[in-house]
CSV table of C-alpha atoms in Angstrom, one decimal:
chain,number,residue,atom,x,y,z
A,1,MET,CA,0.0,0.0,0.0
A,2,THR,CA,1.4,3.3,-1.0
A,3,ASP,CA,1.6,6.4,1.2
A,4,GLU,CA,-1.0,8.1,-0.9
A,5,LYS,CA,-3.6,5.4,-0.3
A,6,LYS,CA,-2.8,5.3,3.4
A,7,ALA,CA,-3.4,9.1,3.5
A,8,LYS,CA,-6.8,8.7,1.8
A,9,LEU,CA,-7.8,6.0,4.2
A,10,ILE,CA,-6.8,8.1,7.2
A,11,ARG,CA,-8.8,11.1,5.9
A,12,LYS,CA,-11.9,8.9,5.3
A,13,ALA,CA,-11.6,7.5,8.8
A,14,VAL,CA,-11.3,11.0,10.3
A,15,MET,CA,-14.4,12.2,8.4
A,16,LEU,CA,-16.4,9.1,9.6
A,17,VAL,CA,-15.4,9.8,13.2
A,18,ILE,CA,-16.4,13.5,12.9
A,19,PHE,CA,-19.7,12.7,11.1
A,20,GLY,CA,-20.6,9.9,13.6
A,21,GLY,CA,-19.7,12.1,16.5
A,22,ALA,CA,-21.9,14.9,15.3
A,23,ILE,CA,-24.9,12.6,14.8
A,24,GLY,CA,-24.4,11.0,18.2
A,25,LEU,CA,-24.2,14.5,19.9
A,26,GLY,CA,-27.4,15.5,18.1
A,27,TYR,CA,-29.3,12.5,19.3
A,28,PHE,CA,-27.9,13.0,22.8
A,29,LEU,CA,-29.1,16.7,22.9
A,30,LYS,CA,-32.3,15.8,21.1
A,31,MET,CA,-31.5,18.4,18.5
A,32,PRO,CA,-31.7,17.7,14.7
A,33,VAL,CA,-28.2,18.4,13.4
A,34,TRP,CA,-28.8,17.7,9.7
A,35,ASP,CA,-32.5,17.8,9.4
A,36,PHE,CA,-33.9,21.3,9.2
A,37,SER,CA,-37.6,20.3,8.5
A,38,LYS,CA,-38.6,21.1,12.1
A,39,ASP,CA,-37.3,24.6,12.0
A,40,LYS,CA,-39.2,25.2,8.8
A,41,GLU,CA,-42.4,23.9,10.3
A,42,GLU,CA,-41.9,26.2,13.3
A,43,GLU,CA,-41.4,29.2,10.9
A,44,VAL,CA,-44.6,28.4,9.1
A,45,ALA,CA,-46.5,28.0,12.3
A,46,ASP,CA,-45.2,31.3,13.6
A,47,ALA,CA,-46.1,33.0,10.4
A,48,GLU,CA,-49.7,31.6,10.6
A,49,ALA,CA,-50.0,32.7,14.2
A,50,GLU,CA,-48.9,36.2,13.3
A,51,GLN,CA,-51.4,36.4,10.4
A,52,LEU,CA,-54.2,35.4,12.8
A,53,ILE,CA,-53.3,38.2,15.1
A,54,ARG,CA,-53.3,40.7,12.3
A,55,ASP,CA,-56.8,39.5,11.3
A,56,GLU,CA,-57.9,40.1,14.9
A,57,MET,CA,-56.5,43.6,14.8
A,58,ASN,CA,-58.6,44.3,11.6
A,59,ALA,CA,-61.8,43.0,13.1
A,60,GLU,CA,-64.8,45.3,13.0
A,61,ASN,CA,-67.5,46.3,15.6
A,62,ARG,CA,-65.3,45.8,18.6
A,63,LEU,CA,-62.2,47.0,20.5
A,64,THR,CA,-59.2,44.6,20.0
A,65,ILE,CA,-56.7,44.7,22.9
A,66,LEU,CA,-53.3,43.3,22.0
A,67,ASN,CA,-51.5,41.9,25.1
A,68,SER,CA,-47.8,41.4,24.7
A,69,MET,CA,-46.8,38.1,26.4
A,70,VAL,CA,-43.4,37.1,27.7
A,71,ASP,CA,-42.9,33.7,29.1
A,72,GLY,CA,-42.6,33.8,32.9
A,73,ASN,CA,-43.4,37.6,33.1
A,74,PRO,CA,-45.8,38.3,35.9
A,75,ASP,CA,-47.0,41.6,34.4
A,76,SER,CA,-48.2,40.1,31.2
A,77,GLU,CA,-49.9,37.2,33.0
A,78,LYS,CA,-51.7,39.7,35.3
A,79,LEU,CA,-52.9,41.7,32.4
A,80,LYS,CA,-54.2,38.5,30.7
A,81,GLU,CA,-56.3,37.5,33.7
A,82,LEU,CA,-57.6,41.1,34.1
A,83,LEU,CA,-58.7,41.4,30.5
A,84,GLU,CA,-60.4,38.1,30.5
A,85,GLN,CA,-62.3,39.0,33.7
A,86,LEU,CA,-63.4,42.4,32.3
A,87,LYS,CA,-64.6,40.8,29.2
A,88,LYS,CA,-66.6,38.3,31.1
A,89,ASP,CA,-68.0,40.6,33.8
A,90,LYS,CA,-68.5,43.9,31.9
A,91,TYR,CA,-67.7,44.3,28.2
A,92,GLY,CA,-68.7,41.0,26.6
A,93,ASP,CA,-68.3,41.1,22.8
A,94,GLN,CA,-67.4,44.8,22.8
A,95,VAL,CA,-63.8,43.9,23.5
A,96,GLU,CA,-61.5,41.0,22.5
A,97,PRO,CA,-58.2,40.4,24.2
A,98,VAL,CA,-55.5,38.8,22.0
A,99,ASP,CA,-52.2,37.4,23.2
A,100,LEU,CA,-49.1,38.4,21.3
A,101,ASP,CA,-46.2,36.0,21.9
A,102,ILE,CA,-43.3,38.3,21.2
A,103,GLN,CA,-40.8,35.4,21.0
A,104,LYS,CA,-42.8,33.8,18.1
A,105,CYS,CA,-44.1,36.9,16.5
A,106,LYS,CA,-41.0,39.0,16.3
A,107,ASN,CA,-42.2,41.2,13.4
A,108,LEU,CA,-45.3,42.3,15.3
A,109,ALA,CA,-43.2,42.8,18.5
A,110,ASP,CA,-40.8,45.1,16.6
A,111,GLU,CA,-43.8,47.0,15.1
A,112,HIS,CA,-45.1,47.7,18.5
A,113,ALA,CA,-41.7,48.6,20.0
A,114,VAL,CA,-41.8,46.0,22.7
A,115,ASP,CA,-38.8,46.5,25.0
A,116,LEU,CA,-37.7,43.3,26.6
A,117,GLU,CA,-35.1,44.9,28.8
A,118,GLU,CA,-37.6,47.2,30.5
A,119,PHE,CA,-40.8,45.1,29.9
A,120,ALA,CA,-43.5,45.5,32.5
A,121,GLY,CA,-46.6,44.7,30.5
A,122,GLN,CA,-47.9,46.3,27.3
A,123,LEU,CA,-51.4,46.7,25.8
A,124,ASP,CA,-52.1,48.0,22.3
A,125,PHE,CA,-55.7,49.0,21.3
A,126,TYR,CA,-57.1,48.5,17.8
A,127,ALA,CA,-60.4,49.1,16.0
A,128,ASP,CA,-61.0,48.4,12.4
A,129,GLY,CA,-57.3,48.0,11.8
A,130,GLN,CA,-56.5,51.4,13.3
A,131,LYS,CA,-54.3,51.7,16.3
A,132,LEU,CA,-55.9,53.9,19.0
A,133,GLY,CA,-53.1,53.9,21.6
A,134,THR,CA,-50.7,52.0,23.8
A,135,LEU,CA,-50.6,51.4,27.6
A,136,LYS,CA,-47.1,50.4,28.8
A,137,GLY,CA,-46.0,49.3,32.2
A,138,VAL,CA,-49.5,49.7,33.7
A,139,THR,CA,-51.2,46.8,35.5
A,140,ASP,CA,-53.6,48.8,37.7
A,141,PRO,CA,-57.1,47.4,37.1
A,142,VAL,CA,-58.7,50.8,37.6
A,143,VAL,CA,-56.4,52.5,35.0
A,144,VAL,CA,-56.9,49.6,32.5
A,145,GLU,CA,-60.7,49.7,32.8
A,146,GLN,CA,-60.8,53.5,32.5
A,147,THR,CA,-58.7,53.3,29.4
A,148,ILE,CA,-61.0,50.8,27.8
A,149,ASP,CA,-64.1,52.9,28.7
A,150,ARG,CA,-62.5,56.0,27.1
A,151,TYR,CA,-61.7,54.2,23.9
A,152,LEU,CA,-65.2,52.6,23.7
A,153,ALA,CA,-66.8,56.0,24.2
A,154,GLY,CA,-64.7,57.5,21.5
A,155,LEU,CA,-65.6,54.7,19.1
A,156,VAL,CA,-69.3,55.2,19.7
A,157,LYS,CA,-68.9,58.9,19.1
A,158,ARG,CA,-66.9,58.3,15.9
A,159,TYR,CA,-69.0,55.5,14.3
A,160,GLY,CA,-72.4,56.0,15.9
A,161,PRO,CA,-74.3,54.4,18.8
A,162,ASN,CA,-75.0,51.1,16.9
A,163,TRP,CA,-71.4,50.5,16.0
A,164,LEU,CA,-70.6,48.2,18.9
A,165,PRO,CA,-72.6,45.1,19.7
A,166,ASN,CA,-75.1,45.1,22.5
A,167,VAL,CA,-74.2,43.6,25.8
A,168,GLU,CA,-76.7,41.7,27.9
A,169,GLY,CA,-77.8,43.7,30.9
A,170,MET,CA,-76.6,47.1,29.5
A,171,THR,CA,-78.6,49.8,27.7
A,172,ARG,CA,-77.0,52.2,25.3
A,173,ARG,CA,-78.5,55.6,25.0
A,174,ASN,CA,-79.5,56.3,21.4
A,175,THR,CA,-78.5,59.9,20.8
A,176,ALA,CA,-80.1,59.9,17.4
A,177,THR,CA,-83.6,59.7,18.8
A,178,GLN,CA,-83.3,62.2,21.6
A,179,ALA,CA,-85.7,65.1,21.5
A,180,VAL,CA,-84.2,68.4,20.7
A,181,ALA,CA,-85.0,71.2,23.1
A,182,GLN,CA,-87.0,74.0,21.3
A,183,PRO,CA,-86.6,77.6,22.4
A,184,LYS,CA,-89.5,79.0,24.3
A,185,PRO,CA,-91.5,81.7,22.5
A,186,LYS,CA,-91.1,85.2,23.7
A,187,PRO,CA,-94.1,86.6,25.8
A,188,SER,CA,-96.1,89.3,24.0
A,189,GLY,CA,-98.1,92.1,25.5
A,190,VAL,CA,-97.6,93.8,28.9
A,191,PRO,CA,-95.4,92.0,31.5
A,192,GLY,CA,-97.6,90.4,34.2
A,193,MET,CA,-100.7,90.4,31.9
A,194,GLU,CA,-102.0,87.4,29.9
A,195,ARG,CA,-103.9,87.9,26.7
A,196,VAL,CA,-107.1,85.9,26.5
A,197,GLY,CA,-108.9,85.4,23.2
A,198,GLY,CA,-106.9,88.2,21.6
A,199,GLY,CA,-107.9,90.8,24.2
A,200,VAL,CA,-107.0,92.2,27.5
A,201,PRO,CA,-108.8,90.9,30.7
A,202,GLY,CA,-111.5,93.4,31.9
A,203,MET,CA,-111.8,95.2,28.5
A,204,THR,CA,-114.3,94.8,25.7
A,205,ARG,CA,-113.3,95.5,22.1
A,206,ALA,CA,-115.5,98.2,20.6
A,207,LYS,CA,-117.3,97.7,17.3
A,208,PRO,CA,-116.1,99.7,14.3
A,209,GLY,CA,-117.5,103.3,14.5
A,210,GLN,CA,-118.3,103.0,18.1
A,211,SER,CA,-116.4,103.7,21.3
A,212,ASN,CA,-116.7,101.8,24.4
A,213,LEU,CA,-115.1,104.5,26.4
A,214,ARG,CA,-117.4,105.6,29.3
A,215,ILE,CA,-116.5,108.5,31.6
A,216,GLU,CA,-117.7,108.0,35.2
A,217,PRO,CA,-118.8,111.2,37.0
A,218,ALA,CA,-116.5,112.2,39.8
A,219,ASP,CA,-117.7,111.7,43.3
A,220,GLN,CA,-119.3,114.9,44.8
A,221,PRO,CA,-118.0,116.0,48.2
A,222,LYS,CA,-120.4,115.6,51.0
A,223,LYS,CA,-122.0,118.6,52.5
């Protein structure tokens, strides 16, 4: 066997050892070293999840609340529970909380400027695909509820009283059917006197050509 053949065999042996070691390490760590099909499936699933969220943001006749979620973050979990409770107890179909997993939907997270370093909960409000505002670092239930009420009132004012769906147990005032106050007519005649039948109380209208003026004689002084 020549030196050249020996060198080729050694190179093949080294390559087999490296290749076998890589496969063995991959199985040991449960990570696919050479098969990238799983990563592709994850990318497709993440893209579909992101599209579903965008569809929710464009939904009509409701206020969509986008809740940025970070695994293990107590603020995002607290906001999730709060929004679900408010929907159940107060708003019904008027609002729809939607979870945004910022690890999976990185494009949406970047669009909403989610800051992981200083993350303390973030809510983004949408209606008909239009962004209404953002609430960052606030988990106070009172502030969250007041913010939702303000946006809902603005939507009713913008789109009309029938824009949002009805909620059982709640009555929405229909401003379109409210009576408009009419100005009171100005009083005519002498202040403190009321005209009856077109005349003045205690007086009789004279016929044409006649006068109803009668002069009473003055009282004579007693002798």
